[in-house]
XYZ file of C-alpha atoms in Angstrom:
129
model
C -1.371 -15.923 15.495
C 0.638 -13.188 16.625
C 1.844 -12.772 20.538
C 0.955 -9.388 22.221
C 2.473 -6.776 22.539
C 3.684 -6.430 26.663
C 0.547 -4.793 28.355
C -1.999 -6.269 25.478
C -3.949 -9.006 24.918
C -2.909 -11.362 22.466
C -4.891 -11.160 19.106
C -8.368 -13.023 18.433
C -9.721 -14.431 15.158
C -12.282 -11.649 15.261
C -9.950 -9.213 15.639
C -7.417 -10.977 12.952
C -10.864 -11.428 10.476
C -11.466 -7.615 10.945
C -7.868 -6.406 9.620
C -8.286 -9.258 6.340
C -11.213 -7.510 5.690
C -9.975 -3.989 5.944
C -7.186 -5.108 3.953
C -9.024 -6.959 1.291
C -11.389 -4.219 0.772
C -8.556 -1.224 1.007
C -6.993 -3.883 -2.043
C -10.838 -3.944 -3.904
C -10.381 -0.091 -3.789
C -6.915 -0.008 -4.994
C -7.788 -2.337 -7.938
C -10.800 -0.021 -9.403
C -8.793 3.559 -8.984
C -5.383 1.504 -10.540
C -8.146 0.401 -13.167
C -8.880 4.508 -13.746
C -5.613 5.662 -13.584
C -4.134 3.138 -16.157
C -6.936 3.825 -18.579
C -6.552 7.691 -18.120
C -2.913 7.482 -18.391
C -3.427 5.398 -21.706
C -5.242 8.135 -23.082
C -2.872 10.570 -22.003
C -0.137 8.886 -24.308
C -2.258 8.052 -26.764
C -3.581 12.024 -26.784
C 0.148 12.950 -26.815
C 0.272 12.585 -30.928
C -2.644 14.344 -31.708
C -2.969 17.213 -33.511
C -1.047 19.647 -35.770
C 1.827 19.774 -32.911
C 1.259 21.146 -29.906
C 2.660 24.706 -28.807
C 5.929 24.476 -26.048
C 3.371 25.375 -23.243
C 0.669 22.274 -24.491
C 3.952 19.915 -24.821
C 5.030 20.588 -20.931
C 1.556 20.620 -19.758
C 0.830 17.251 -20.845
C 4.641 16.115 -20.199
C 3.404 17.254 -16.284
C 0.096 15.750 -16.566
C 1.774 11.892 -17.741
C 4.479 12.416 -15.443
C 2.433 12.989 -12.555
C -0.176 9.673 -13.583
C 3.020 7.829 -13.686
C 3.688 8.770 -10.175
C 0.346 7.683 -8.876
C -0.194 4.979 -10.603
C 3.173 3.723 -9.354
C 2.213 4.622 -5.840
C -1.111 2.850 -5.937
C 0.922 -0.052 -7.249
C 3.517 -0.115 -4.481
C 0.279 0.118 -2.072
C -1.257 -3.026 -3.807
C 1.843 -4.746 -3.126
C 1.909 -3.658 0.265
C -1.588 -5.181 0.714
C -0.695 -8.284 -1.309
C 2.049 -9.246 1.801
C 0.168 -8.174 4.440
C -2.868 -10.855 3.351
C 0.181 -13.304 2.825
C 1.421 -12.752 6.253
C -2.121 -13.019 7.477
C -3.176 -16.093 5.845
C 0.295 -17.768 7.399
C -1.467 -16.277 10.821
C 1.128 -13.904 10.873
C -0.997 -10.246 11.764
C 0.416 -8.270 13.494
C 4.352 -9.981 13.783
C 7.008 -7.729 12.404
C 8.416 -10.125 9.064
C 12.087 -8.509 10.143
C 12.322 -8.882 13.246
C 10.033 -11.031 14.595
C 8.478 -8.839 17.162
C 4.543 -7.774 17.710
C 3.510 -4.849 16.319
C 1.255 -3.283 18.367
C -2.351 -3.698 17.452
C -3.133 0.095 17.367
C -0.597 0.134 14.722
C -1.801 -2.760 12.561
C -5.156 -1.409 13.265
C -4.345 2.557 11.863
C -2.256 0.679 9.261
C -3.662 -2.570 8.278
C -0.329 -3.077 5.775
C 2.289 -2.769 7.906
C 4.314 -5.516 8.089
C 7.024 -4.294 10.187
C 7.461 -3.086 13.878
C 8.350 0.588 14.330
C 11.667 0.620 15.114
C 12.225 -1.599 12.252
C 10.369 0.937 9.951
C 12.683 3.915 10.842
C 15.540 1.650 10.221
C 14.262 0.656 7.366
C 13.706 4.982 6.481
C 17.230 4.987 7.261
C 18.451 2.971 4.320
């Protein structure tokens, strides 16, 4: 388990139990709307042939419309991912460490943002890049 932060307590298995089950049901979430999204964009493409040939207006509006699916979808994926490692960490008993540095994280951080994974200073360097 992860040391405390100076001026907290260090974390309990309640406490660790309660940010694997945000987690796991923030991932539950994530799998049913990347579900939705991937069968909407499918029809999108597959909707993209139809008809006698769309007008130049039609042809950007669905250009926009896959386009921005793409960009969700790929953001809901990144978020899975994000999930995925933070239930890695905390099955290695490793909530609320930062995986770069080695530091805590504070809990109020872990507990706004179950996923994070990294302290903040190491996030803003991280920004940086």
């Amino acid at each position: 388990m992860a040391e405390a932060v100076v001026g907290e307590e260090p974390w309990t298995q309640a406490e660790v139990d309660q940010v694997v089950a945000e987690l796991e049901g923030q991932r539950a979430e994530l799998v049913a709307q990347l579900a939705a999204q991937e069968q909407e964009l499918a029809g999108l493409f597959r909707d993209a042939g139809d008809g006698a040939g769309p007008d130049a207006a039609d042809l950007g509006t669905a250009t926009f419309e896959r386009d921005h699916e793409l960009s969700l979808v790929s953001g809901e994926r990144e978020a899975l991912a994000q999930i995925e490692r933070a239930l890695g960490r905390a099955r290695e008993g490793k909530v609320g460490l930062c995986e770069s540095c080695g530091r805590a994280i504070p809990k109020m951080r872990v507990v706004a943002f179950p996923r994070a994974t990294l302290c903040v200073s190491c996030k803003q360097r991280e920004e940086r890049r």
